């Protein structure tokens, strides 16, 4: 993929930082989450210039991490309204993520 290991950690760090503000905006306005893809593309494009595949992979990794985090939070909120215990919801989400990740990795290999 040409993305160094620290690039992946940087993508996850940016996703971790922007999840809270985007989640608050989404919960308050009940609109779809605003994108931060352009900011992520600028940051990695400046750091690793001349590599468009790296730029897209970085953007997708950060965006997917944020979308999944917001989806998990939304599901926990729905589970709270339906009186499902939070630990059961989190366990179900965690197991589903592990299964999906394993299947995706095995298909990729």
XYZ file of C-alpha atoms in Angstrom:
109
model
C 0.000 0.000 0.000
C 3.078 2.261 0.339
C 1.702 3.745 3.565
C 4.248 3.592 6.392
C 3.237 2.165 9.745
C 3.211 5.595 11.359
C 0.791 6.796 8.654
C -1.790 4.274 9.791
C -1.354 5.349 13.416
C -1.684 8.980 12.300
C -4.947 8.150 10.479
C -6.345 6.477 13.587
C -5.227 9.398 15.768
C -6.978 11.919 13.528
C -10.107 9.735 13.551
C -9.942 9.571 17.347
C -9.636 13.364 17.622
C -12.508 14.237 15.262
C -14.976 11.575 16.443
C -16.169 13.560 19.455
C -16.874 16.888 17.689
C -18.503 15.172 14.708
C -20.541 12.957 17.056
C -21.752 15.960 19.045
C -22.719 17.791 15.844
C -24.525 14.717 14.547
C -26.364 14.102 17.822
C -27.384 17.756 18.151
C -28.543 18.389 14.592
C -29.649 14.857 13.624
C -27.885 15.277 10.290
C -25.295 13.098 8.615
C -21.784 13.516 9.886
C -19.722 16.186 8.142
C -16.687 14.954 6.306
C -13.150 15.758 7.222
C -11.611 13.990 4.228
C -10.163 17.141 2.713
C -8.289 18.001 5.914
C -6.909 14.469 6.135
C -5.859 14.572 2.478
C -4.039 17.864 3.008
C -2.166 16.551 6.037
C -0.929 13.328 4.451
C -0.412 14.981 1.070
C 1.920 17.491 2.654
C 3.721 14.789 4.628
C 4.037 12.205 1.817
C 3.770 14.203 -1.381
C 3.699 12.514 -4.770
C 1.908 9.336 -3.663
C -1.792 9.445 -4.586
C -2.516 5.834 -3.529
C -1.157 6.557 -0.055
C -3.305 9.679 0.094
C -6.500 7.782 -0.702
C -5.668 4.870 1.600
C -4.992 7.302 4.448
C -8.264 9.132 3.830
C -10.285 5.913 3.668
C -8.682 4.476 6.822
C -9.450 7.576 8.855
C -12.951 8.007 7.444
C -13.965 4.372 7.979
C -12.675 4.463 11.569
C -14.755 7.551 12.313
C -17.872 6.179 10.602
C -17.632 2.907 12.544
C -17.133 4.719 15.857
C -20.175 6.919 15.229
C -22.198 3.889 14.157
C -21.258 2.053 17.355
C -22.271 5.084 19.428
C -25.564 5.310 17.580
C -26.239 1.611 18.203
C -25.427 2.007 21.904
C -27.898 4.891 22.067
C -30.577 2.767 20.404
C -29.803 -0.099 22.785
C -30.185 2.301 25.708
C -33.646 3.305 24.463
C -34.604 -0.365 24.075
C -33.319 -1.171 27.592
C -30.620 -3.573 26.372
C -27.699 -3.766 28.832
C -24.679 -1.766 27.597
C -22.250 -4.633 28.167
C -24.317 -6.946 25.976
C -24.475 -4.311 23.226
C -20.738 -3.658 23.402
C -19.936 -7.380 23.385
C -22.165 -7.970 20.365
C -20.561 -5.056 18.510
C -17.063 -6.198 19.441
C -17.646 -9.801 18.334
C -19.254 -8.635 15.079
C -16.307 -6.368 14.359
C -13.803 -9.145 15.021
C -15.663 -11.563 12.746
C -15.984 -8.969 9.984
C -12.318 -8.025 10.268
C -11.229 -11.655 10.124
C -13.399 -12.365 7.081
C -12.183 -9.222 5.280
C -8.544 -10.042 6.016
C -8.914 -13.638 4.862
C -10.627 -12.545 1.635
C -7.850 -10.001 1.022
C -5.182 -12.691 1.488
